[in-house]
Amino acid sequence: MNDMNDQTRVTGAKRYAAGVMKYAQMGYWEPDYEPKDTDIIALFRITPQDGVDAIEAAAAVAGESSTATWTVVWTDRLTASEKYRAKAYRVDPVPNSPGEFFAYIAYDLDLFEGGSIANLTASIIGNVFGFKPLKALRLEDMRLPTAYVKTFQGPATGIVVERERLNCYGRPLLGATVKPKLGLSGRNYGRVVYEALKGGLDFTKDDENINSQPFMHWRDRFLYCMEAVNRASAATGEVKGTYLNITAGTMEDMYERAEFAKQLGSIVVMIDLVIGYTAIQSMAKWARANDMILHLHRAGHSTYTRQRSHGVSFRVIAKWMRLAGVDHLHAGTVVGKLEGDPATTKGYYDIFREEFNPMALENGIFFDQDWASLNKMMPVASGGIHAGQMHQLISYLGEDVVLQFGGGTIGHPHGVSAGATANRVALEAMVYARNAGRDIWNEGPDILRDAARTCTPLKQALDTWKDVTFDYTSTDQPDYAPTPEVTA
Amino acid sequence: MKVTQGQFSFLPDLTDDQIRQQAQYAIDKGWAVSVEYTDDPHPRNTYWEMWGHPMFDNPDAAAAVFEVNECRKAHGSKYIRVIAFDASPGWESIRMCFIVNRPAQEPGFRLVRQEGEGRVVRYTIESYAVREPEGARYV
């Protein structure tokens, strides 16, 4: 019916003749379109099937994620279809990746319900990800207009108020996940919490899959953990917390657990990403109403964030979670055991913590993003990190971050409390040295050795883990190098 | 026990010159340094007494150290902390906080447990020091 390469829009009555028409011809490709300030913009990495034109593929993505179906429907004419059609307006080849293209697509704000991640994602990552003409599709980034950002609550507490509640300023917070993650009884579990907090940590954490199992039911865990938290607080004079994981099979169960955590005086509760966007937003609303810090463990995200060709980039998940309203979210360590190269991770941290993100292709950030005074989210760095890396962690991640040393606390040769003290001394020594003008990146190992002279647990930690690193090539790196030609 | 609030409580006590360096870091960031003291170090005792106003227009950390020492003369047996305040948009809060003086003996805190039903315990933390009236603590 149509010439394969003809992307000219068909207009007038012909546009609505019954039958099949190319998406570009239907109006989903508008190369001259200038996105409005109120448009939501999505950037997809598309990999068309062999023989499928990139522009047609981009138009198809725009169509399938907005108003289109596979055939022309006359009922479009009952609507202001021009407005509701998403518009692919730019397609660029991905540098050094034959067959892949970046497609920029603009969506009118009226396509979305305010304050609903579920509604946003049902369009943007809905049916379109299974669309046959594409081999693969990845949502790389989104530009969220201020008008839309303002329909969300945002982080229940935020970095500033979290610090005020904890009475802790000017240094990263320290945490540890209780290990082994499965099998401890409530009483034994609380012992680890007490030792770690007394030794110098600010937080301990349930792991993602600690809910209510035969070896430890949730009420038992909560009661023993709060005994540990309060004992440690009295022993140190510091505010302490433990992320009580309230993830459960139903919202009713989660609310019950959250209420019990509140009744016991916990300052923080925790949920897993796998509970879903609506459940996350509900708990964020509850957390705001009950003065609770809300920790989100990103369980499951690597199933769709890790591979470059298909899925959703973690930077997009980070943006959605800042809208949805969590306070803590894991964001990578750069140096630890889990995925994350320095440039990409910096992009994530900026999304969490800044008021405004300027476009930074070298960090994988494709759009200016104004956060419109939504609270800042506290990034959490966890997974295979230890005291000997403190200078690298602070250099890469800054001070508004929770550094979580699970094995690096509990695996200390002289016990949990010694492990916690080692980490706290390393942390304070490094922040002190940075503020005093030392070059911690290069002098870090010396600074740690000096601090270990008056702290045996730190010396033991440094001797045990020496320079353990996880040096593997990242599967997800920025596509653009920071050269003037590209970023200009 | 040792109250370990603040940025540097796990390090050896800071010398005046080390306090000056840290205060200068804050000043160079544009933050206002101030000095506060208390005889109740309860973790949720937010409002320590202010030793003067935050030094909004002070370019020199030596002045902050001077105030620390003046405060020590008057309240040397109590807790004294240095705070840096950041008035920039999106923060408008404290950015640094570290203890620079503490009592010779720190009695610590009593944990009071009120047992309720269903094994629920209501916890209260109380500084032993506050059993004495204000002015009569740590003397």
XYZ file of C-alpha atoms in Angstrom:
627
model
C 0.000 0.000 0.000
C 2.787 2.402 0.901
C 6.311 2.914 -0.295
C 8.589 1.417 2.357
C 10.698 4.542 2.567
C 7.969 7.120 2.405
C 7.742 8.835 5.770
C 5.686 11.747 4.639
C 2.645 12.350 6.728
C -0.629 11.570 5.167
C -3.243 14.202 5.929
C -6.909 14.875 5.401
C -9.464 12.189 4.697
C -6.825 9.791 3.308
C -5.233 9.612 6.743
C -8.337 7.901 8.054
C -9.037 5.506 5.199
C -9.537 2.032 6.637
C -6.510 -0.238 6.505
C -2.895 -0.289 7.590
C -0.540 2.643 7.269
C 3.006 3.278 8.369
C 3.337 4.897 11.786
C 5.437 7.738 10.359
C 2.725 8.456 7.823
C 0.074 8.414 10.535
C 1.796 11.357 12.216
C 3.955 9.750 14.871
C 7.137 11.085 13.221
C 7.429 14.870 13.295
C 11.012 15.913 12.635
C 10.144 19.607 12.953
C 8.370 19.233 16.277
C 9.703 21.416 19.067
C 8.834 19.849 22.428
C 6.823 22.076 24.710
C 8.078 22.849 28.225
C 5.177 20.817 29.547
C 5.819 17.728 27.392
C 7.191 14.568 28.901
C 10.108 13.410 26.783
C 11.345 9.848 26.636
C 14.591 8.731 25.105
C 14.576 5.160 23.837
C 17.409 3.066 22.497
C 15.811 1.150 19.661
C 17.179 -1.833 17.773
C 14.913 -2.357 14.747
C 14.543 -5.755 13.151
C 16.595 -6.199 9.982
C 15.024 -4.236 7.166
C 12.974 -1.991 9.444
C 13.783 1.660 8.978
C 14.930 3.476 12.141
C 12.566 6.378 11.691
C 9.586 4.113 11.133
C 10.619 2.115 14.180
C 10.809 5.302 16.272
C 7.402 6.377 14.997
C 6.057 2.949 15.894
C 7.352 3.286 19.437
C 5.711 6.711 19.697
C 2.484 5.249 18.324
C 2.359 2.122 20.446
C 3.192 4.060 23.622
C 0.430 6.588 22.947
C -2.685 6.425 20.798
C -1.966 4.005 17.966
C -3.123 0.519 17.282
C -2.054 -1.688 14.366
C -4.633 -0.320 11.967
C -6.263 2.984 11.245
C -9.348 3.655 13.368
C -11.899 6.283 12.394
C -12.652 6.970 16.076
C -9.402 8.980 16.256
C -11.472 11.677 14.599
C -13.631 11.978 17.702
C -10.564 13.200 19.598
C -8.021 15.988 19.426
C -5.786 13.266 18.035
C -3.056 15.676 17.012
C -2.498 16.462 20.689
C -2.684 12.915 22.027
C -0.341 11.414 19.458
C 3.184 11.044 20.841
C 5.703 12.541 18.454
C 9.046 10.994 17.612
C 11.050 14.075 16.635
C 14.663 13.007 16.521
C 16.536 9.805 15.719
C 20.314 9.551 16.147
C 22.544 6.549 15.538
C 24.116 5.331 18.785
C 27.880 5.951 18.643
C 29.868 2.762 18.033
C 26.758 0.557 18.102
C 25.642 -0.436 14.599
C 21.936 -1.137 14.335
C 21.023 0.881 17.457
C 19.396 4.302 17.474
C 18.370 6.886 20.036
C 14.771 7.948 19.489
C 13.447 11.093 21.180
C 9.714 11.030 21.729
C 7.537 13.805 23.167
C 4.241 13.179 24.971
C 1.615 15.765 25.786
C 1.086 16.174 29.535
C -2.625 15.377 29.178
C -1.750 11.794 28.284
C -0.942 11.133 31.919
C -2.677 11.075 35.254
C -0.867 13.217 37.794
C 0.828 11.561 40.730
C 0.720 8.032 39.312
C 3.874 6.155 38.368
C 1.644 3.236 37.412
C -0.119 5.344 34.809
C 3.113 6.802 33.453
C 4.761 3.417 33.113
C 1.723 1.679 31.656
C 2.162 3.956 28.648
C 5.890 4.410 28.398
C 6.961 0.826 29.132
C 3.669 -0.893 28.361
C 2.856 -2.984 25.285
C 5.552 -1.263 23.288
C 8.342 -3.370 24.804
C 6.986 -6.508 23.151
C 6.483 -4.898 19.777
C 7.606 -7.332 17.034
C 9.319 -4.934 14.576
C 11.923 -4.207 17.248
C 14.615 -6.630 18.299
C 15.147 -4.724 21.485
C 14.082 -1.530 23.197
C 15.492 0.319 26.156
C 14.173 3.370 27.962
C 17.337 5.372 28.590
C 16.130 8.617 30.108
C 13.123 10.864 30.611
C 12.579 14.588 30.919
C 9.810 15.245 33.434
C 8.287 18.711 33.213
C 7.864 20.782 36.366
C 4.092 20.731 35.969
C 4.208 16.947 36.202
C 6.887 16.706 38.905
C 4.700 18.889 41.110
C 1.887 16.317 41.044
C 4.046 13.950 43.120
C 4.770 13.980 46.837
C 8.458 13.200 46.448
C 10.658 11.686 49.156
C 8.748 11.401 52.420
C 11.601 12.780 54.506
C 14.503 13.798 52.270
C 18.200 14.121 53.025
C 17.986 17.384 54.976
C 15.266 16.323 57.388
C 16.652 12.806 57.711
C 19.928 14.276 58.939
C 18.107 16.569 61.341
C 16.188 13.624 62.758
C 19.348 11.569 63.103
C 21.286 14.519 64.519
C 24.093 13.561 62.143
C 25.782 15.971 59.765
C 28.855 16.321 57.611
C 29.750 12.699 57.101
C 28.312 9.724 55.231
C 25.973 7.585 57.288
C 27.147 4.080 58.063
C 25.128 0.928 57.813
C 25.314 -2.821 57.533
C 22.997 -5.529 56.359
C 22.568 -8.287 58.915
C 24.216 -11.504 57.733
C 23.591 -14.331 57.188
C 20.566 -12.915 55.453
C 18.476 -15.994 56.120
C 18.228 -18.376 59.052
C 18.929 -16.265 62.156
C 16.328 -16.401 64.901
C 14.904 -13.109 66.152
C 17.048 -13.202 69.258
C 20.278 -13.899 67.347
C 19.395 -11.354 64.710
C 18.987 -8.633 67.335
C 22.422 -9.487 68.701
C 24.018 -8.551 65.362
C 22.003 -5.327 65.270
C 23.071 -4.376 68.797
C 26.759 -5.113 68.256
C 26.887 -3.239 64.958
C 25.096 -0.143 66.233
C 26.990 -0.040 69.508
C 30.262 -0.344 67.589
C 29.585 2.824 65.616
C 27.080 2.305 62.818
C 24.063 4.553 62.366
C 21.883 1.921 60.729
C 21.494 -1.779 60.332
C 19.336 -3.281 57.655
C 17.123 -6.258 56.943
C 17.942 -7.873 53.659
C 15.485 -7.820 50.780
C 14.191 -11.318 51.389
C 13.809 -11.101 55.169
C 10.053 -10.883 55.623
C 8.341 -13.428 57.890
C 9.763 -16.905 57.532
C 9.596 -19.999 59.720
C 12.972 -19.260 61.320
C 11.949 -15.699 62.296
C 8.518 -14.159 62.128
C 8.244 -10.446 61.615
C 6.928 -9.438 65.034
C 9.720 -11.277 66.736
C 12.317 -9.575 64.553
C 10.851 -6.133 65.145
C 10.760 -6.580 68.932
C 14.338 -7.845 69.244
C 15.644 -5.259 66.790
C 14.103 -2.369 68.705
C 15.584 -3.637 71.958
C 18.953 -3.616 70.167
C 18.422 -0.138 68.709
C 17.495 1.410 72.036
C 20.282 -0.324 73.937
C 22.812 0.911 71.372
C 21.385 4.411 71.472
C 21.738 4.518 75.253
C 25.287 3.160 75.014
C 26.458 5.840 72.570
C 24.173 8.849 72.952
C 23.392 8.682 69.235
C 20.155 8.222 67.320
C 20.225 4.756 65.770
C 17.936 2.945 63.371
C 17.342 -0.407 61.772
C 15.502 -0.745 58.469
C 12.607 -3.003 59.375
C 11.549 -4.665 56.128
C 7.764 -4.447 55.935
C 7.516 -6.062 52.495
C 4.660 -8.564 52.489
C 2.137 -10.273 50.244
C -0.616 -7.694 50.576
C -0.938 -4.001 51.350
C -2.937 -4.885 54.452
C -0.004 -6.903 55.782
C 2.441 -4.121 54.952
C 0.371 -1.502 56.742
C 0.095 -3.785 59.765
C 3.872 -4.194 59.907
C 4.470 -0.496 59.335
C 2.111 0.427 62.150
C 3.840 -1.989 64.495
C 7.253 -0.537 63.589
C 5.872 2.907 64.381
C 4.380 1.734 67.658
C 7.807 0.413 68.687
C 9.449 3.755 67.952
C 11.415 2.770 64.835
C 12.598 5.760 62.786
C 12.786 3.827 59.510
C 10.997 1.094 57.599
C 11.990 -0.666 54.427
C 10.299 -1.959 51.302
C 11.475 -3.830 48.212
C 11.151 -2.583 44.652
C 9.314 -5.783 43.723
C 6.202 -4.675 45.626
C 5.386 -2.462 42.648
C 5.045 1.218 41.949
C 1.616 1.763 43.455
C 2.536 -0.039 46.659
C 5.689 2.067 46.867
C 3.693 5.269 46.479
C 1.238 4.127 49.127
C 4.028 3.436 51.586
C 5.654 6.790 50.776
C 2.394 8.504 51.607
C 2.192 6.508 54.843
C 5.809 7.382 55.670
C 5.169 11.109 55.173
C 2.087 10.931 57.387
C 3.929 9.046 60.128
C 7.350 10.761 60.182
C 9.070 7.600 59.009
C 12.163 7.342 56.833
C 11.408 5.006 53.916
C 14.189 2.783 52.659
C 13.797 1.095 49.273
C 15.874 -1.941 48.363
C 16.058 -2.234 44.579
C 15.443 -5.985 44.559
C 14.795 -7.163 41.024
C 15.996 -4.123 39.125
C 18.912 -5.868 37.414
C 16.482 -8.048 35.485
C 15.668 -4.998 33.370
C 18.345 -2.372 34.060
C 21.576 -4.199 33.442
C 21.707 -5.017 29.749
C 22.282 -2.096 27.477
C 20.079 -3.114 24.600
C 16.781 -3.892 26.312
C 14.886 -2.807 29.399
C 14.850 0.363 31.482
C 17.946 2.220 32.591
C 18.404 2.547 36.329
C 18.565 6.334 35.899
C 14.919 6.218 34.869
C 14.022 4.021 37.830
C 15.827 6.548 40.050
C 13.726 9.379 38.622
C 10.504 7.438 39.132
C 11.465 6.618 42.710
C 12.236 10.253 43.503
C 8.757 11.095 42.258
C 7.212 8.113 44.062
C 8.626 9.341 47.348
C 11.194 6.988 48.852
C 13.992 8.365 51.043
C 16.738 5.792 50.538
C 17.567 3.851 47.414
C 20.560 1.720 46.533
C 22.550 3.291 43.722
C 25.843 1.462 43.414
C 29.302 1.740 44.921
C 31.552 1.921 41.846
C 34.210 -0.045 43.745
C 32.150 -2.905 45.208
C 30.924 -6.240 43.887
C 27.869 -5.017 41.964
C 27.488 -3.418 38.549
C 28.271 0.288 38.058
C 30.985 2.288 36.285
C 32.015 5.662 37.776
C 30.538 7.937 35.117
C 27.142 6.243 34.987
C 26.947 5.994 38.782
C 27.646 9.716 39.081
C 24.625 10.288 36.868
C 22.455 8.269 39.265
C 23.752 10.090 42.330
C 23.065 13.450 40.702
C 19.471 12.399 40.000
C 19.071 11.461 43.671
C 20.636 14.504 45.254
C 20.594 17.585 43.049
C 17.988 20.304 42.689
C 18.690 20.510 38.982
C 20.406 18.066 36.645
C 21.965 19.683 33.592
C 22.299 17.485 30.519
C 25.489 15.432 30.919
C 25.873 12.847 28.173
C 29.141 11.630 29.667
C 27.099 10.541 32.726
C 24.218 9.207 30.658
C 21.952 12.172 31.445
C 20.276 13.267 28.232
C 18.068 16.114 29.456
C 18.063 19.061 31.793
C 15.856 18.058 34.710
C 14.495 20.461 37.295
C 13.348 18.697 40.468
C 11.077 21.578 41.467
C 11.978 21.385 45.175
C 11.103 17.723 45.601
C 13.159 16.422 48.517
C 16.497 14.832 47.828
C 16.889 11.048 48.047
C 19.715 9.508 50.049
C 21.725 7.096 47.907
C 22.839 3.864 49.523
C 26.122 2.237 48.545
C 26.252 -1.424 49.395
C 27.738 -4.669 48.146
C 31.307 -5.821 48.606
C 32.847 -2.691 50.142
C 35.263 -2.465 53.089
C 37.094 0.081 55.240
C 40.210 -0.002 53.056
C 38.241 1.636 50.234
C 37.047 4.597 52.299
C 39.027 7.207 50.365
C 37.672 5.923 47.056
C 34.107 5.765 48.341
C 34.143 9.333 49.641
C 35.875 10.616 46.505
C 33.338 8.991 44.210
C 30.184 9.282 46.280
C 30.559 12.363 48.486
C 29.114 12.645 51.963
C 25.351 12.456 51.485
C 25.226 8.699 51.146
C 24.716 5.675 53.368
C 27.781 3.453 53.132
C 26.750 -0.083 53.960
C 29.409 -2.572 54.855
C 27.662 -5.905 55.473
C 30.429 -8.471 55.168
C 32.863 -5.615 55.848
C 31.350 -5.224 59.337
C 30.136 -8.662 60.300
C 33.080 -10.502 58.753
C 35.620 -8.647 60.894
C 38.012 -11.143 62.548
C 37.282 -9.704 65.999
C 33.560 -9.489 65.739
C 30.695 -7.305 64.650
C 31.321 -4.441 67.039
C 35.002 -4.253 66.085
C 34.015 -4.258 62.426
C 31.636 -1.364 62.992
C 34.268 0.610 64.886
C 36.822 0.026 62.123
C 34.447 1.442 59.552
C 33.470 4.424 61.689
C 37.075 5.350 62.454
C 38.062 4.995 58.799
C 35.115 7.178 57.831
C 35.754 9.928 60.349
C 39.486 9.958 59.632
C 38.842 10.317 55.915
C 36.249 13.087 56.246
C 38.519 14.866 58.684
C 41.487 14.599 56.282
C 39.441 15.782 53.301
C 38.221 18.837 55.207
C 41.760 19.551 56.360
C 42.830 19.794 52.721
C 44.515 16.424 52.191
C 44.420 14.742 48.790
C 42.474 11.702 49.981
C 42.375 9.982 46.592
C 46.161 9.604 46.605
C 46.923 9.738 50.304
C 43.965 7.593 51.389
C 45.938 4.439 52.244
C 48.368 6.518 54.378
C 45.492 8.256 56.155
C 43.945 4.882 56.970
C 47.237 3.459 58.207
C 47.738 6.484 60.470
C 44.224 6.174 61.862
C 44.831 2.460 62.488
C 47.715 3.290 64.832
C 45.219 4.304 67.504
C 42.497 1.870 66.426
C 43.293 -1.841 66.497
C 39.997 -2.907 64.869
C 40.808 -0.744 61.846
C 44.275 -2.253 61.596
C 42.736 -5.734 61.669
C 40.211 -4.786 58.985
C 42.918 -3.370 56.721
C 45.045 -6.480 57.207
C 42.133 -8.825 56.512
C 40.805 -7.268 53.319
C 43.983 -5.487 52.146
C 43.098 -4.415 48.649
C 40.194 -6.652 47.723
C 38.558 -5.177 44.621
C 36.032 -6.330 42.051
C 37.510 -5.126 38.820
C 35.245 -6.277 35.986
C 34.168 -4.494 32.853
C 30.835 -2.819 33.280
C 27.931 -3.935 31.114
C 26.356 -0.485 31.139
C 28.508 2.519 30.336
C 27.707 5.911 28.824
C 27.555 5.954 25.034
C 29.168 9.341 24.798
C 32.722 10.173 25.807
C 33.145 13.608 27.403
C 34.534 15.331 24.312
C 33.611 18.922 23.382
C 32.274 17.870 19.964
C 29.665 15.568 21.440
C 28.608 17.497 24.502
C 28.531 20.904 22.789
C 31.079 5.750 78.256
C 31.755 8.285 75.540
C 29.030 10.192 73.753
C 29.838 9.655 70.092
C 27.587 12.227 68.446
C 29.043 14.363 65.683
C 31.574 13.929 62.922
C 34.747 13.166 64.830
C 33.933 11.498 68.148
C 35.780 8.318 67.162
C 39.029 10.230 66.577
C 41.405 11.486 69.252
C 40.260 14.854 70.696
C 40.872 17.692 68.251
C 43.530 20.288 69.047
C 42.715 23.981 68.663
C 44.616 24.015 65.400
C 42.604 21.050 64.123
C 39.372 22.785 65.142
C 40.549 25.847 63.218
C 41.202 23.773 60.076
C 37.755 22.214 60.172
C 36.075 25.555 60.826
C 37.992 27.079 57.923
C 36.688 24.319 55.646
C 33.151 25.375 56.601
C 33.860 29.076 56.167
C 35.372 28.456 52.734
C 32.126 26.727 51.767
C 30.189 29.819 52.797
C 28.737 28.267 55.942
C 28.299 30.129 59.222
C 30.132 28.599 62.167
C 28.681 28.649 65.658
C 29.397 27.253 69.107
C 26.837 25.541 71.375
C 27.036 23.882 74.785
C 24.863 21.656 76.924
C 24.735 19.636 80.108
C 22.154 17.227 78.652
C 23.643 15.221 75.771
C 20.459 13.209 75.146
C 20.506 12.132 71.469
C 17.292 14.047 70.839
C 18.219 17.175 72.753
C 18.157 19.307 69.613
C 18.582 22.727 71.138
C 21.890 23.071 72.885
C 22.494 26.556 74.343
C 23.874 29.006 71.772
C 27.188 30.622 72.613
C 26.353 33.743 70.641
C 24.870 33.820 67.156
C 26.229 31.921 64.167
C 29.164 33.912 62.760
C 27.618 34.742 59.411
C 30.229 37.222 58.225
C 33.344 35.741 59.732
C 36.086 34.962 57.199
C 38.623 33.677 59.725
C 38.384 30.409 61.618
C 40.653 31.759 64.360
C 37.654 33.746 65.607
C 35.681 30.510 65.905
C 38.461 28.901 67.936
C 38.545 32.022 70.128
C 34.821 31.571 70.833
C 35.311 27.874 71.577
C 37.867 28.823 74.197
C 35.676 31.564 75.653
C 32.885 29.023 75.925
C 35.273 26.559 77.563
C 36.122 29.191 80.209
C 32.463 29.522 81.100
C 31.276 25.931 80.474
C 34.412 23.795 80.438
C 32.812 20.959 82.355
C 30.031 20.518 79.779
C 29.665 19.364 76.187
C 30.597 21.954 73.573
C 30.111 21.491 69.838
C 30.993 23.431 66.716
C 28.284 23.696 64.079
C 28.373 24.946 60.500
C 25.136 26.248 59.043
C 24.403 26.393 55.304
C 21.712 28.873 54.268
C 21.715 27.923 50.584
C 18.473 26.866 48.842
C 17.548 23.237 49.319
C 19.671 22.935 52.484
C 19.017 25.677 55.026
C 20.352 23.321 57.638
C 23.438 22.179 59.507
C 26.249 20.787 57.331
C 28.883 20.049 59.981
C 28.727 19.284 63.673
C 31.474 18.024 65.955
C 32.122 17.903 69.685
C 35.142 19.911 70.887
C 34.732 19.633 74.635
C 33.260 17.045 76.964
C 33.021 16.424 80.717
C 35.886 14.579 82.369
C 33.428 11.866 83.391
C 30.571 10.939 81.097
C 27.965 9.024 83.081
C 25.935 8.166 79.990
C 22.309 7.187 79.743
C 19.792 5.089 81.537
C 17.484 2.948 79.415
C 14.052 2.735 80.988
C 11.769 -0.056 79.821
C 8.051 0.093 80.336
C 6.655 -3.348 79.605
C 3.375 -3.360 77.735
C 1.107 -6.034 76.384
C 2.146 -8.377 73.585
C 5.798 -8.118 74.613
C 5.866 -4.508 73.439
C 8.336 -2.388 75.380
C 8.231 1.388 75.484
C 11.770 2.707 75.745
C 12.939 5.932 77.339
C 16.518 7.130 77.312
C 17.518 9.522 80.060
C 20.887 11.214 80.662
C 22.074 10.301 84.158
C 23.305 13.877 84.393
C 19.798 15.343 84.291
C 18.983 13.788 87.648
C 20.750 16.841 89.015
C 19.197 20.240 88.334
C 20.591 22.501 85.626
C 23.774 24.168 86.774
C 24.573 21.344 89.182
C 25.536 18.762 86.545
C 29.148 17.794 85.820
C 30.538 19.986 88.593
